[in-house]
């Protein structure tokens, strides 16, 4: 098929905007996720925490997404065509939807980890042993990519190019496609679990605070600290809720209700851009919001800073020696 004969549904201004966003998110996402991975893996105290394993898994998934999917996405929006061949067109949606699903499922794992830690602590050591953590990580990555197996094999739907949107995605085969089911299972259900779990965490924390306060009146300073902790927790919950809804809900809605023949192409681009943004903001939400993780960032930056300073001083010392060695000594008695 001659792609130039196909009517492109996206306005040129929207495709340029999408290409710019994909390029910016690619750079910021690679830097942010790579720094987070280095910072957390270099800290022995954090490596033993179960939450760290899921945060690292989330960052690795987002790093792959930023390194592979976003550059290809930027290129197709700039060219308004897919120029990388059929094989990569088959692989692209597997990596795209698979990595997004891995990110969402890792968020679920982080949320459930916090819920068990706060509300069901008696089961924590059993649920988050080393073996259990590896089983959960394998399950997360396995389920995320197994969802893409039916269309990849052509059993239910198929993977290929939609010429009007120049996107490599899940297409219908014999009038059937698993795309809506994948979005409902891979995104709607996990997001619902996250919201319910965080609501339970917040309710549990508030309940324990009130119970402690009624049985053991606290001094004014301790009450103030508790109230600050509650406000901080409320703020963090609100940020997580808003980010999850903003990043993933629009993409699910447009792909479920306006998929086969998009009537609102600009909304599809905006929904996609919001989903890409999640790969950039995730390190800040789940890592930078933790005091211990911020300390790991600081240690990494101090190491980098000291390494750069040492390198500069070494080069300066070498340059000084070369300068001294190149000076010609004048014989005594010579006039100046």
Coordinates of C-alpha atoms in Angstrom, one line a residue:
X1 CA 0.0 0.0 0.0
X2 CA 1.2 3.5 -0.8
X3 CA 1.2 5.3 2.5
X4 CA 1.1 8.7 0.8
X5 CA -2.4 7.9 -0.5
X6 CA -3.7 7.3 3.0
X7 CA -5.4 10.2 4.7
X8 CA -3.4 11.0 7.9
X9 CA -5.8 11.7 10.7
X10 CA -3.4 13.8 12.9
X11 CA -3.0 17.5 12.3
X12 CA 0.6 18.5 11.6
X13 CA 0.8 20.8 14.6
X14 CA -0.2 17.9 16.9
X15 CA 2.4 15.5 15.4
X16 CA 5.2 18.1 15.9
X17 CA 4.0 18.6 19.5
X18 CA 4.0 14.9 20.1
X19 CA 7.5 14.5 18.5
X20 CA 8.9 17.3 20.7
X21 CA 7.3 15.8 23.9
X22 CA 8.7 12.3 23.0
X23 CA 12.2 13.7 22.5
X24 CA 12.2 15.7 25.7
X25 CA 10.7 12.8 27.8
X26 CA 13.3 10.5 26.2
X27 CA 16.2 12.6 27.5
X28 CA 14.7 13.4 31.0
X29 CA 13.4 9.8 31.4
X30 CA 16.8 8.2 30.7
X31 CA 18.6 10.6 33.0
X32 CA 16.1 10.4 35.8
X33 CA 15.6 6.6 35.8
X34 CA 19.4 5.9 35.3
X35 CA 20.3 8.2 38.2
X36 CA 17.7 6.5 40.4
X37 CA 18.9 3.0 39.5
X38 CA 22.5 4.0 40.3
X39 CA 21.6 5.8 43.5
X40 CA 19.5 2.9 44.9
X41 CA 21.9 0.1 43.8
X42 CA 24.9 1.9 45.4
X43 CA 23.2 2.1 48.8
X44 CA 23.5 -1.2 50.8
X45 CA 20.9 -0.3 53.3
X46 CA 18.3 0.3 50.6
X47 CA 19.1 -2.8 48.6
X48 CA 17.7 -5.0 51.3
X49 CA 14.3 -3.3 51.3
X50 CA 11.5 -5.0 49.4
X51 CA 10.1 -1.6 48.2
X52 CA 13.5 -0.9 46.6
X53 CA 13.2 -4.0 44.4
X54 CA 9.9 -2.8 43.0
X55 CA 11.1 0.8 42.5
X56 CA 14.2 -0.5 40.7
X57 CA 11.9 -2.8 38.5
X58 CA 9.7 0.3 37.8
X59 CA 12.8 2.4 36.8
X60 CA 14.2 -0.4 34.6
X61 CA 10.9 -0.7 32.8
X62 CA 10.7 3.1 32.3
X63 CA 14.3 3.3 31.2
X64 CA 13.7 0.7 28.5
X65 CA 10.6 2.6 27.4
X66 CA 12.6 5.9 27.2
X67 CA 15.5 4.3 25.4
X68 CA 13.6 2.2 22.8
X69 CA 10.0 3.3 22.4
X70 CA 10.2 7.1 22.7
X71 CA 12.9 7.6 20.1
X72 CA 10.9 5.5 17.6
X73 CA 7.8 7.3 18.5
X74 CA 9.4 10.7 18.0
X75 CA 10.7 9.6 14.6
X76 CA 7.3 8.4 13.4
X77 CA 5.6 11.6 14.5
X78 CA 8.2 13.7 12.7
X79 CA 8.0 11.7 9.5
X80 CA 4.3 11.0 9.9
X81 CA 5.1 7.4 8.8
X82 CA 6.7 4.2 10.1
X83 CA 10.1 3.9 8.5
X84 CA 11.6 1.0 10.4
X85 CA 10.2 -2.1 8.7
X86 CA 7.7 -4.8 9.4
X87 CA 9.7 -6.7 12.0
X88 CA 10.2 -3.7 14.3
X89 CA 6.6 -2.7 13.7
X90 CA 5.6 -6.1 15.2
X91 CA 8.0 -5.6 18.2
X92 CA 7.1 -2.0 18.9
X93 CA 3.6 -2.5 20.4
X94 CA 4.9 -5.5 22.4
X95 CA 7.5 -3.3 24.1
X96 CA 5.2 -0.3 24.3
X97 CA 2.2 -1.9 25.9
X98 CA 4.3 -4.4 27.8
X99 CA 6.5 -1.8 29.4
X100 CA 3.5 0.4 30.3
X101 CA 1.8 -2.6 31.8
X102 CA 5.0 -3.5 33.8
X103 CA 5.1 0.1 35.1
X104 CA 1.5 -0.1 36.3
X105 CA 1.9 -3.5 37.9
X106 CA 5.1 -2.3 39.7
X107 CA 3.0 0.6 41.0
X108 CA 0.5 -2.0 42.3
X109 CA 3.3 -4.0 43.9
X110 CA 4.7 -0.9 45.6
X111 CA 1.2 0.1 46.9
X112 CA 0.5 -3.4 48.2
X113 CA 3.9 -3.5 49.8
X114 CA 3.1 -0.3 51.7
X115 CA -0.3 -1.6 52.6
X116 CA 1.0 -4.9 54.1
X117 CA 3.8 -2.9 55.9
X118 CA 1.2 -0.6 57.6
X119 CA -1.9 -2.8 58.0
X120 CA -0.7 -6.4 57.9
X121 CA 2.8 -6.3 59.3
X122 CA 2.6 -9.8 60.8
X123 CA 2.7 -11.2 57.3
X124 CA 5.3 -8.9 56.0
X125 CA 8.4 -11.0 56.5
X126 CA 6.7 -14.0 54.9
X127 CA 5.2 -12.1 51.9
X128 CA 8.5 -10.2 51.2
X129 CA 11.2 -12.7 51.6
X130 CA 13.9 -12.7 48.9
X131 CA 12.3 -15.7 47.1
X132 CA 8.8 -14.1 47.3
X133 CA 10.1 -10.8 45.9
X134 CA 11.7 -12.5 42.9
X135 CA 8.5 -14.5 42.3
X136 CA 6.5 -11.3 42.3
X137 CA 8.9 -9.5 40.0
X138 CA 8.8 -12.5 37.5
X139 CA 5.0 -12.5 37.8
X140 CA 4.8 -8.8 37.0
X141 CA 7.1 -8.9 33.9
X142 CA 5.6 -12.2 32.8
X143 CA 1.9 -11.2 33.0
X144 CA 2.7 -7.8 31.3
X145 CA 4.2 -9.3 28.2
X146 CA 2.0 -12.5 28.1
X147 CA -0.9 -10.1 27.6
X148 CA 0.6 -9.3 24.2
X149 CA 1.1 -12.9 23.2
X150 CA -2.3 -13.5 21.5
X151 CA -2.0 -10.6 19.1
X152 CA 1.7 -11.3 18.5
X153 CA 0.9 -14.9 17.4
X154 CA -2.2 -13.8 15.5
X155 CA -4.4 -15.9 17.7
X156 CA -6.6 -13.0 18.8
X157 CA -6.1 -9.8 16.8
X158 CA -2.7 -9.0 15.2
X159 CA 0.1 -6.5 15.4
X160 CA 0.8 -4.2 12.5
X161 CA 0.6 -0.7 11.0
X162 CA -2.4 1.5 11.1
X163 CA -1.6 3.7 8.0
X164 CA -4.0 6.5 8.9
X165 CA -2.3 7.1 12.3
X166 CA 1.1 5.7 11.2
X167 CA 1.2 3.7 14.4
X168 CA 2.3 0.1 15.0
X169 CA -0.4 -1.2 17.3
X170 CA -2.9 -4.0 18.0
X171 CA -5.2 -4.4 14.9
X172 CA -8.4 -6.4 14.4
X173 CA -8.2 -9.8 12.8
X174 CA -11.4 -11.4 11.6
X175 CA -13.2 -8.4 13.2
X176 CA -11.8 -9.2 16.6
X177 CA -9.1 -7.5 18.8
X178 CA -8.0 -8.0 22.4
X179 CA -7.1 -4.3 22.7
X180 CA -10.0 -3.2 24.9
X181 CA -9.6 -6.3 27.2
X182 CA -5.8 -5.6 27.5
X183 CA -6.5 -2.1 28.6
X184 CA -9.2 -3.1 31.0
X185 CA -7.1 -5.9 32.6
X186 CA -3.7 -4.2 32.2
X187 CA -4.6 -0.7 33.3
X188 CA -8.2 -0.2 34.7
X189 CA -7.9 -3.1 37.2
X190 CA -4.4 -2.2 38.5
X191 CA -5.4 1.5 38.8
X192 CA -8.5 0.5 40.8
X193 CA -6.4 -1.7 43.1
X194 CA -3.9 1.2 43.6
X195 CA -6.6 3.6 44.6
X196 CA -8.4 1.2 46.9
X197 CA -5.1 0.2 48.6
X198 CA -4.0 3.7 49.2
X199 CA -7.4 4.6 50.5
X200 CA -7.1 1.7 52.9
X201 CA -3.6 2.8 53.9
X202 CA -4.8 6.3 54.7
X203 CA -7.8 5.1 56.6
X204 CA -5.6 2.6 58.6
X205 CA -3.1 5.3 59.5
X206 CA -5.8 7.8 60.5
X207 CA -7.5 5.2 62.6
X208 CA -4.3 4.2 64.5
X209 CA -3.5 7.9 65.1
X210 CA -7.0 8.6 66.6
X211 CA -6.8 5.4 68.7
X212 CA -3.3 6.3 70.0
X213 CA -4.4 9.8 70.8
X214 CA -7.5 8.7 72.7
X215 CA -5.6 6.1 74.9
X216 CA -2.5 8.1 75.4
X217 CA -2.8 11.9 75.2
X218 CA 0.2 13.3 73.4
X219 CA 2.1 16.5 74.2
X220 CA 1.5 19.5 71.9
X221 CA 4.8 19.0 70.1
X222 CA 4.0 15.3 69.4
X223 CA 0.5 16.2 68.2
X224 CA 1.9 18.8 65.8
X225 CA 4.3 16.2 64.5
X226 CA 1.5 13.6 64.0
X227 CA -0.6 16.2 62.2
X228 CA 2.4 17.1 59.9
X229 CA 2.9 13.4 59.1
X230 CA -0.8 13.0 58.4
X231 CA -0.7 16.1 56.1
X232 CA 2.4 14.8 54.4
X233 CA 0.8 11.3 53.8
X234 CA -2.4 13.0 52.5
X235 CA -0.4 15.1 50.1
X236 CA 1.6 12.1 48.9
X237 CA -1.6 10.1 48.4
X238 CA -3.2 12.9 46.5
X239 CA -0.2 13.3 44.2
X240 CA -0.1 9.6 43.4
X241 CA -3.9 9.5 42.7
X242 CA -3.7 12.5 40.4
X243 CA -0.6 11.3 38.6
X244 CA -2.1 7.8 38.0
X245 CA -5.4 9.2 36.8
X246 CA -3.8 11.8 34.6
X247 CA -1.2 9.5 33.0
X248 CA -3.2 6.3 32.4
X249 CA -6.9 7.0 32.5
X250 CA -7.1 9.2 29.3
X251 CA -5.2 6.5 27.2
X252 CA -7.5 3.8 28.4
X253 CA -10.6 5.8 27.6
X254 CA -9.6 6.8 24.1
X255 CA -8.4 3.3 23.3
X256 CA -11.6 1.7 24.6
X257 CA -14.2 4.1 23.3
X258 CA -12.5 5.7 20.2
X259 CA -10.2 3.0 18.8
X260 CA -11.0 1.5 15.4
X261 CA -11.6 4.7 13.4
X262 CA -10.5 7.6 15.7
X263 CA -12.8 10.5 15.6
X264 CA -10.7 12.6 18.0
X265 CA -7.1 12.1 16.9
X266 CA -5.8 15.0 18.9
X267 CA -7.2 13.4 22.1
X268 CA -5.3 10.3 21.2
X269 CA -2.0 12.3 21.0
X270 CA -2.6 14.1 24.3
X271 CA -3.5 10.8 26.0
X272 CA -0.3 9.2 24.7
X273 CA 1.8 12.2 25.8
X274 CA 0.4 11.9 29.3
X275 CA 1.3 8.2 29.4
X276 CA 4.9 8.9 28.2
X277 CA 5.2 11.5 31.0
X278 CA 4.7 8.7 33.6
X279 CA 8.1 7.3 32.7
X280 CA 9.6 10.6 33.7
X281 CA 7.7 11.4 36.9
X282 CA 7.7 7.9 38.4
X283 CA 11.3 8.2 39.8
X284 CA 10.3 11.5 41.5
X285 CA 7.1 10.1 43.0
X286 CA 8.3 6.8 44.2
X287 CA 11.9 7.5 45.0
X288 CA 12.4 11.2 45.6
X289 CA 9.4 11.3 48.0
X290 CA 11.3 8.9 50.4
X291 CA 13.8 10.4 52.8
X292 CA 16.2 7.4 52.5
X293 CA 16.0 7.5 48.7
X294 CA 16.8 11.3 48.8
X295 CA 19.8 10.5 50.9
X296 CA 20.9 8.0 48.3
X297 CA 20.6 10.6 45.6
X298 CA 22.7 13.0 47.7
X299 CA 25.5 10.4 48.2
X300 CA 25.6 9.7 44.5
X301 CA 25.8 13.4 43.5
X302 CA 28.6 13.9 46.1
X303 CA 30.5 11.0 44.6
X304 CA 30.1 12.4 41.1
X305 CA 31.0 15.9 42.3
X306 CA 34.2 14.7 44.1
X307 CA 35.2 12.6 41.1
X308 CA 34.8 15.6 38.8
X309 CA 36.8 17.8 41.2
X310 CA 39.5 15.2 41.5
X311 CA 39.7 14.8 37.7
X312 CA 40.0 18.6 37.3
X313 CA 42.6 19.0 40.0
X314 CA 44.6 16.1 38.4
X315 CA 44.5 17.7 35.0
X316 CA 45.5 21.1 36.6
X317 CA 48.4 19.5 38.3
X318 CA 49.6 17.8 35.1
X319 CA 49.3 21.1 33.2
X320 CA 51.4 22.9 35.9
X321 CA 54.1 20.3 35.7
X322 CA 54.2 20.6 31.9
X323 CA 54.4 24.4 32.2
X324 CA 57.2 24.3 34.7
X325 CA 59.1 21.7 32.6
X326 CA 58.8 23.8 29.5
X327 CA 60.4 26.9 31.1
X328 CA 64.0 27.6 29.9
X329 CA 66.2 28.6 32.8
X330 CA 68.4 31.6 32.0
X331 CA 72.2 31.4 32.9
X332 CA 73.4 33.4 35.9
X333 CA 74.6 36.9 35.0
X334 CA 72.3 37.2 32.0
X335 CA 70.6 40.5 31.9
X336 CA 66.8 40.6 32.1

